[in-house]
XYZ file of C-alpha atoms in Angstrom:
466
model
C -5.446 -28.691 -5.938
C -8.609 -27.650 -7.468
C -11.818 -30.185 -7.818
C -12.775 -29.224 -11.243
C -10.855 -30.588 -14.089
C -9.150 -28.849 -16.507
C -10.845 -27.827 -19.922
C -14.363 -27.943 -18.171
C -15.105 -24.565 -18.345
C -14.038 -21.169 -17.216
C -11.986 -20.441 -14.043
C -14.021 -19.045 -11.088
C -11.791 -17.257 -8.428
C -12.882 -16.182 -4.880
C -11.002 -12.596 -3.776
C -11.424 -12.140 -0.065
C -10.464 -8.164 0.745
C -9.144 -6.771 3.894
C -11.505 -3.548 3.515
C -9.710 -0.860 5.067
C -7.259 1.850 4.098
C -5.244 1.734 0.475
C -5.674 -2.738 0.756
C -9.143 -2.966 -1.022
C -7.599 -0.611 -4.165
C -4.461 -2.616 -4.416
C -5.851 -5.973 -4.187
C -8.347 -4.716 -7.015
C -5.503 -3.586 -9.197
C -3.631 -6.406 -8.927
C -7.054 -8.732 -9.910
C -7.387 -6.332 -12.941
C -3.713 -7.029 -13.693
C -4.518 -11.030 -13.770
C -7.810 -10.616 -15.338
C -6.286 -8.707 -18.283
C -3.857 -11.823 -18.999
C -6.885 -14.272 -18.287
C -9.958 -13.150 -19.727
C -12.015 -16.295 -19.598
C -11.362 -16.351 -15.845
C -14.365 -15.369 -13.711
C -13.356 -13.354 -10.424
C -15.865 -12.560 -7.218
C -14.481 -9.610 -5.336
C -15.565 -10.233 -1.505
C -15.756 -7.216 0.140
C -17.988 -4.800 2.395
C -20.583 -2.881 0.805
C -19.228 0.725 1.300
C -15.854 -0.191 -0.076
C -17.339 -1.814 -3.402
C -19.460 0.656 -3.638
C -16.463 3.318 -3.809
C -14.492 0.938 -6.115
C -16.968 -0.163 -8.469
C -18.511 3.373 -8.791
C -21.545 2.701 -6.532
C -22.949 0.257 -8.385
C -23.044 -3.611 -6.982
C -23.919 -4.676 -10.093
C -21.104 -3.536 -12.199
C -17.656 -4.643 -12.167
C -14.546 -4.538 -14.541
C -15.230 -6.784 -17.037
C -14.539 -10.475 -15.625
C -14.593 -9.272 -12.057
C -17.820 -8.834 -9.990
C -18.458 -7.297 -6.528
C -20.144 -9.206 -3.731
C -20.972 -7.749 -0.557
C -19.982 -9.162 2.907
C -20.650 -8.247 6.346
C -18.721 -5.517 8.126
C -19.103 -6.730 11.213
C -20.504 -3.947 12.471
C -24.147 -4.287 14.695
C -27.144 -2.384 13.619
C -27.077 0.923 14.691
C -23.547 1.146 15.284
C -21.889 4.552 16.265
C -18.113 4.946 16.260
C -16.810 5.562 19.355
C -16.339 8.933 20.900
C -12.945 8.568 22.212
C -10.196 6.020 21.033
C -9.364 4.994 17.326
C -12.453 4.337 15.694
C -10.822 2.400 12.652
C -9.013 -0.056 15.026
C -12.360 -0.951 16.490
C -14.005 -1.299 13.179
C -11.330 -3.482 11.846
C -11.556 -5.754 15.397
C -15.456 -6.268 14.693
C -14.908 -7.031 10.973
C -12.111 -9.467 11.941
C -14.441 -11.117 14.801
C -16.960 -11.788 12.169
C -14.798 -12.287 8.930
C -14.181 -15.939 9.041
C -17.970 -16.871 9.078
C -19.070 -13.685 6.654
C -16.661 -15.061 4.133
C -17.583 -18.833 4.232
C -21.149 -17.473 4.260
C -20.519 -15.201 1.005
C -18.545 -18.287 -0.982
C -21.343 -20.435 -0.249
C -24.305 -17.629 -1.515
C -22.382 -17.342 -4.902
C -21.650 -21.019 -5.508
C -25.283 -21.651 -4.944
C -26.331 -18.874 -7.256
C -23.978 -19.354 -10.096
C -24.227 -23.654 -9.689
C -19.991 -23.236 -9.990
C -17.626 -24.120 -7.415
C -14.679 -21.918 -6.984
C -11.301 -23.325 -8.279
C -9.101 -20.832 -6.558
C -8.766 -18.544 -3.789
C -6.915 -15.123 -3.636
C -6.693 -13.031 -0.685
C -4.953 -10.342 1.241
C -2.046 -11.638 3.269
C -3.783 -9.790 6.626
C -6.861 -12.510 5.906
C -4.593 -15.734 7.376
C -7.306 -17.605 7.954
C -7.983 -17.722 4.042
C -5.585 -20.492 4.155
C -7.993 -22.605 6.192
C -10.879 -21.733 3.729
C -9.145 -22.622 0.887
C -8.086 -26.030 2.643
C -11.650 -26.691 3.001
C -12.454 -25.999 -0.452
C -9.522 -28.355 -1.949
C -8.335 -25.065 -4.253
C -5.133 -23.358 -4.127
C -4.586 -20.261 -1.898
C -2.628 -17.371 -3.534
C -2.140 -14.448 -1.063
C -1.258 -10.828 -1.848
C 0.979 -8.498 0.211
C 0.552 -5.005 -0.692
C 3.725 -3.705 0.784
C 7.429 -5.032 -0.162
C 9.790 -7.816 0.550
C 11.885 -6.559 4.006
C 8.600 -5.764 5.785
C 6.959 -9.566 5.241
C 10.147 -11.132 6.252
C 9.843 -9.499 9.884
C 6.201 -10.859 10.128
C 7.635 -14.570 9.052
C 10.701 -14.065 12.086
C 8.283 -12.556 14.716
C 9.272 -15.401 17.202
C 12.835 -14.549 16.604
C 12.656 -11.192 16.846
C 10.922 -11.136 19.942
C 13.568 -13.648 21.668
C 16.352 -11.710 20.738
C 15.068 -7.971 21.552
C 13.150 -9.387 24.951
C 11.079 -5.911 24.886
C 14.262 -3.747 24.294
C 12.856 -2.291 21.389
C 14.572 1.082 21.191
C 18.606 0.355 21.018
C 18.999 -2.934 19.485
C 20.039 -3.340 15.803
C 18.370 -5.925 13.628
C 21.611 -7.402 12.782
C 20.962 -10.761 13.835
C 17.972 -11.286 10.925
C 19.100 -12.429 7.625
C 18.857 -9.986 5.115
C 19.151 -7.047 7.490
C 22.283 -4.843 8.531
C 22.924 -3.048 11.819
C 21.700 0.047 10.405
C 18.419 -1.398 10.960
C 17.000 -0.411 14.258
C 14.607 -2.340 16.662
C 12.647 1.130 16.920
C 11.932 0.583 13.109
C 9.571 -1.979 13.388
C 6.300 -2.139 14.697
C 5.273 -2.696 18.391
C 3.264 -5.669 17.183
C 6.447 -7.326 16.281
C 8.934 -6.097 18.600
C 7.068 -6.798 21.858
C 5.488 -9.835 23.237
C 2.543 -8.450 24.966
C 1.196 -6.523 21.816
C 0.550 -9.566 20.192
C -2.684 -9.565 22.345
C -4.186 -6.861 20.534
C -6.641 -7.708 17.307
C -4.135 -6.116 14.927
C -1.098 -8.040 16.733
C -3.176 -11.422 16.577
C -3.640 -10.858 12.924
C -0.091 -10.008 11.808
C 1.122 -12.640 13.897
C -0.964 -15.485 12.593
C -0.261 -14.119 9.068
C 3.629 -14.516 9.209
C 2.751 -18.323 10.964
C 0.483 -18.962 8.019
C 1.955 -17.360 4.653
C 4.825 -20.439 4.270
C 1.668 -22.482 3.680
C 0.417 -20.757 0.617
C 0.565 -22.102 -2.737
C 1.605 -18.495 -3.878
C 2.696 -15.349 -1.876
C 2.592 -12.242 -4.147
C 4.320 -9.136 -3.542
C 3.977 -5.674 -5.081
C 7.586 -4.961 -5.348
C 10.096 -6.020 -8.010
C 13.200 -8.298 -7.423
C 16.079 -5.746 -8.105
C 14.284 -3.775 -5.501
C 15.714 -5.565 -2.643
C 17.745 -8.801 -3.607
C 18.494 -9.845 -0.234
C 14.743 -9.713 0.920
C 13.567 -11.659 -1.948
C 16.513 -14.315 -1.297
C 15.374 -14.640 2.418
C 11.519 -14.843 1.450
C 12.038 -17.626 -1.172
C 13.868 -19.856 1.123
C 10.852 -19.321 3.460
C 7.960 -19.396 1.142
C 6.515 -22.145 -1.191
C 6.267 -19.858 -4.026
C 7.379 -15.994 -3.857
C 5.960 -13.903 -6.726
C 6.994 -10.494 -7.485
C 4.375 -8.631 -9.710
C 5.088 -4.962 -9.096
C 5.424 -2.010 -9.373
C 1.577 -2.819 -10.364
C 0.874 0.789 -11.083
C 2.864 0.178 -14.177
C 0.862 -2.283 -15.448
C -2.313 -1.169 -17.180
C -5.196 -3.065 -17.606
C -7.774 -3.480 -20.085
C -10.118 -0.301 -20.069
C -13.787 -0.480 -19.393
C -16.392 1.826 -19.016
C -15.776 2.536 -15.607
C -12.714 3.717 -16.414
C -13.979 6.130 -18.736
C -15.656 7.660 -15.533
C -12.723 7.637 -13.151
C -10.656 9.831 -16.103
C -13.363 12.363 -15.971
C -12.937 12.563 -12.256
C -9.397 12.532 -12.853
C -9.573 15.771 -14.992
C -11.475 17.632 -12.306
C -8.615 17.598 -9.791
C -9.054 21.548 -9.286
C -6.968 22.340 -12.000
C -3.436 20.930 -10.481
C -1.944 19.469 -13.633
C -2.624 23.166 -15.263
C -1.002 24.962 -12.164
C 2.074 22.630 -12.514
C 2.428 23.351 -16.124
C 3.184 26.876 -15.133
C 5.948 25.689 -12.469
C 9.366 25.777 -12.681
C 10.963 21.920 -13.509
C 11.538 19.946 -10.052
C 10.555 23.216 -8.124
C 7.303 22.171 -6.350
C 6.633 19.876 -3.091
C 3.914 17.514 -3.233
C 2.652 16.544 -0.052
C 0.378 13.588 1.226
C -0.057 11.618 3.684
C -2.186 8.464 2.489
C -5.665 7.625 3.054
C -5.814 7.573 6.689
C -2.453 9.053 7.641
C -2.828 12.563 9.333
C -0.308 14.719 11.013
C -0.923 15.986 14.177
C -2.245 19.833 14.382
C 1.064 21.256 15.483
C 2.840 19.625 12.372
C 0.337 21.015 10.116
C 0.944 24.449 11.347
C 4.749 24.121 11.215
C 4.901 22.542 8.093
C 2.752 25.310 6.208
C 4.823 28.190 7.790
C 7.958 26.470 6.131
C 6.037 26.543 3.015
C 5.009 29.900 2.976
C 7.744 31.635 4.441
C 10.551 29.456 2.573
C 8.431 30.506 -0.615
C 8.578 26.601 -1.791
C 5.509 26.143 -4.277
C 3.140 23.017 -3.092
C 0.207 21.110 -3.731
C -1.087 19.598 -0.720
C -3.528 16.648 -0.712
C -5.127 17.238 2.728
C -8.149 15.628 4.452
C -7.879 16.848 7.770
C -9.787 19.739 9.337
C -8.381 23.175 7.868
C -8.509 24.888 11.051
C -5.073 23.547 11.848
C -3.486 25.962 8.839
C -2.333 29.023 10.098
C -4.939 31.751 9.702
C -5.353 32.756 6.104
C -2.792 30.506 4.905
C -4.747 28.877 1.970
C -6.219 32.057 0.833
C -2.781 33.849 0.714
C -0.859 30.856 -0.804
C -3.456 30.813 -3.460
C -3.786 34.129 -4.408
C 0.021 34.323 -4.692
C -0.119 31.081 -6.580
C 2.288 29.472 -4.496
C 0.289 26.621 -3.974
C -2.766 24.826 -3.751
C -4.674 22.712 -0.777
C -6.675 19.969 -2.229
C -8.836 17.405 -0.990
C -7.684 14.745 -3.531
C -5.584 14.241 -6.669
C -4.555 11.321 -8.737
C -0.877 10.946 -6.870
C 0.762 9.122 -9.844
C 0.030 11.759 -12.251
C 1.303 14.458 -9.798
C 4.605 12.605 -9.399
C 4.819 12.147 -12.957
C 4.760 15.632 -13.706
C 8.303 17.433 -14.231
C 7.584 20.422 -11.860
C 7.004 18.237 -8.879
C 10.997 18.080 -6.915
C 9.986 16.130 -3.953
C 7.405 14.015 -2.565
C 6.573 14.781 1.557
C 4.975 11.520 2.231
C 4.174 9.310 5.095
C 6.227 6.484 3.669
C 3.574 4.375 2.749
C 4.672 1.522 -0.066
C 2.668 2.764 -2.636
C 3.865 6.361 -2.304
C 7.610 5.186 -2.068
C 6.864 3.245 -5.457
C 5.278 6.282 -7.080
C 7.941 8.407 -6.448
C 10.569 6.155 -7.784
C 8.619 5.891 -11.072
C 7.970 9.719 -11.319
C 11.958 10.127 -10.514
C 10.931 11.997 -7.323
C 12.934 12.364 -4.194
C 11.617 11.697 -0.626
C 11.065 13.578 2.795
C 9.537 11.165 5.004
C 7.424 11.545 8.390
C 6.376 7.900 9.148
C 3.338 7.632 11.135
C 2.497 3.769 11.871
C 2.988 0.434 10.831
C 5.753 -0.438 8.345
C 6.248 3.263 7.305
C 9.155 3.416 10.275
C 10.830 0.369 8.688
C 10.357 1.518 4.943
C 11.594 5.313 5.739
C 14.787 3.445 7.068
C 15.150 1.620 3.776
C 14.608 5.022 1.847
C 17.630 6.601 3.917
C 20.399 3.720 3.853
C 19.528 0.982 1.375
C 18.193 2.818 -1.644
C 19.215 6.507 -0.626
C 16.507 8.438 -1.914
C 15.554 10.605 0.412
C 15.617 12.047 4.157
C 13.657 11.612 7.550
C 12.620 14.934 8.558
C 14.844 16.076 11.267
C 13.946 15.041 14.763
C 10.965 12.669 13.314
C 8.282 15.112 13.591
C 7.997 18.569 11.402
C 8.992 21.524 12.882
C 9.466 24.995 10.891
C 13.039 25.154 10.988
C 13.483 21.580 10.149
C 10.959 21.262 7.165
C 12.601 24.316 5.897
C 16.041 22.883 6.065
C 14.878 19.293 4.489
C 12.742 21.239 1.577
C 15.968 23.572 0.617
C 17.811 20.123 0.471
C 15.699 18.259 -1.731
C 14.559 21.010 -4.375
C 18.174 22.297 -4.453
C 19.224 20.700 -8.157
C 22.898 20.409 -7.162
C 22.297 18.913 -3.410
C 19.747 16.463 -4.866
C 21.822 15.245 -7.974
C 23.009 12.082 -6.419
C 19.707 11.128 -4.952
C 18.146 11.842 -8.194
C 20.564 9.693 -10.353
C 19.958 6.981 -7.945
C 16.114 7.288 -8.260
C 16.447 7.324 -12.101
C 18.478 3.738 -11.592
C 15.553 2.443 -9.794
C 12.960 4.099 -11.744
C 14.589 2.435 -14.952
C 14.358 -1.025 -12.914
C 11.343 -0.887 -12.272
C 10.240 -0.148 -15.782
C 12.331 -2.973 -16.983
C 10.692 -5.310 -14.779
C 7.178 -4.643 -15.719
C 8.275 -5.024 -19.632
C 6.869 -7.631 -21.866
C 9.672 -9.655 -21.015
C 10.516 -8.462 -17.680
C 10.993 -10.655 -14.156
C 7.534 -8.906 -12.771
C 5.620 -9.554 -16.155
C 6.980 -12.915 -16.694
C 5.885 -13.664 -12.821
C 2.648 -12.509 -13.568
C 2.328 -14.832 -16.050
C 3.477 -17.929 -13.994
C 0.781 -16.637 -11.456
C -1.893 -17.035 -14.095
C -0.760 -20.442 -14.799
C -0.629 -21.351 -11.109
C -4.338 -19.992 -10.787
C -5.348 -22.722 -13.716
C -3.637 -25.380 -12.394
């Protein structure tokens, strides 16, 4: 319950961000979709400086209309240098989480003191489970946002049951004992932080476990998905949560344009000519390849996939942020000269996947990539790398039947050629494309003016206002 009476002024909403991988961009897009429906609300976007600078185009004084950034401490000590071994990202996440509760509480008090207004609601990334405790102290509602889909959230809520049933035997057991899951799902599809008892002692494991325990206490849990994408998962979550709100696919919901959007459009136009190059290709003939913002293939797999593309003559666009020395010698120059493909550091993935020349998405199976494949009508070749990507890959194969996992789970030249031939063959991929078209239509219907996701988003605005 808010401490502020209705009608006394604009609502002030605090947004707490998990500042790593694709989380900040996802929650900003979600908040922008709310702000479009509620232009009288004021949102403060609490995030670390380097992430805010990226999202708000380097200016911490600029925002998107009624959304203003505010920097919180990233938890890194003065003079911090990343470790030479291990995983630098995991260490930075640990340092951030160790200090996040105090950092957010301090920042919230600073903004309230500077503005003279108390916050009326708290929105947070679901990873930040302690946001529920902050909201309770503030006597305001807690709305939490999950950037993935229904089934992966269900696993986190049921972690205790999973560990009891699996007892560390994570490879060969099925997940048929879980409501909403069939025997086609295997224990090997889920994260070790869920399946193994001792994994909960890691910083990431602790965060995920506490999140699963805390989510049922939230005023509303928001998911970037739509009900028809997973009816069983939605039904099970509704039994466990106070309020389930499905507002996806978020990338189909267009917020009101601002000056910052104009700058972004200019950046998108300068994408090394990818869209112009695609205009010259045959329909559904091009492989788009990307492994997300942090996903990276091992060097041998980069080489194997590159050899398959070149020797098989498959046109491609590869969004690649790794070490180009992992490509076969001369690969980029040869394929560029022959107009066979383009290796670029970044593209607007949604635009690429909506181009008629793209015939397959070779991906790590992150949730955003899957949603954008569906709304672009593009089949998937999956090579999951970490987190819930293995679970999502299983759903791609057996639930939605809109793609295949790479043979053996890792790229070899022969396996990649086989998968690409199947995906880019219009005859072999006919049924897959038909299923994707059905999901694409359902997604579009969900976000249409009277669709379920659109109605849920309106209801969420009412929850925040109340």
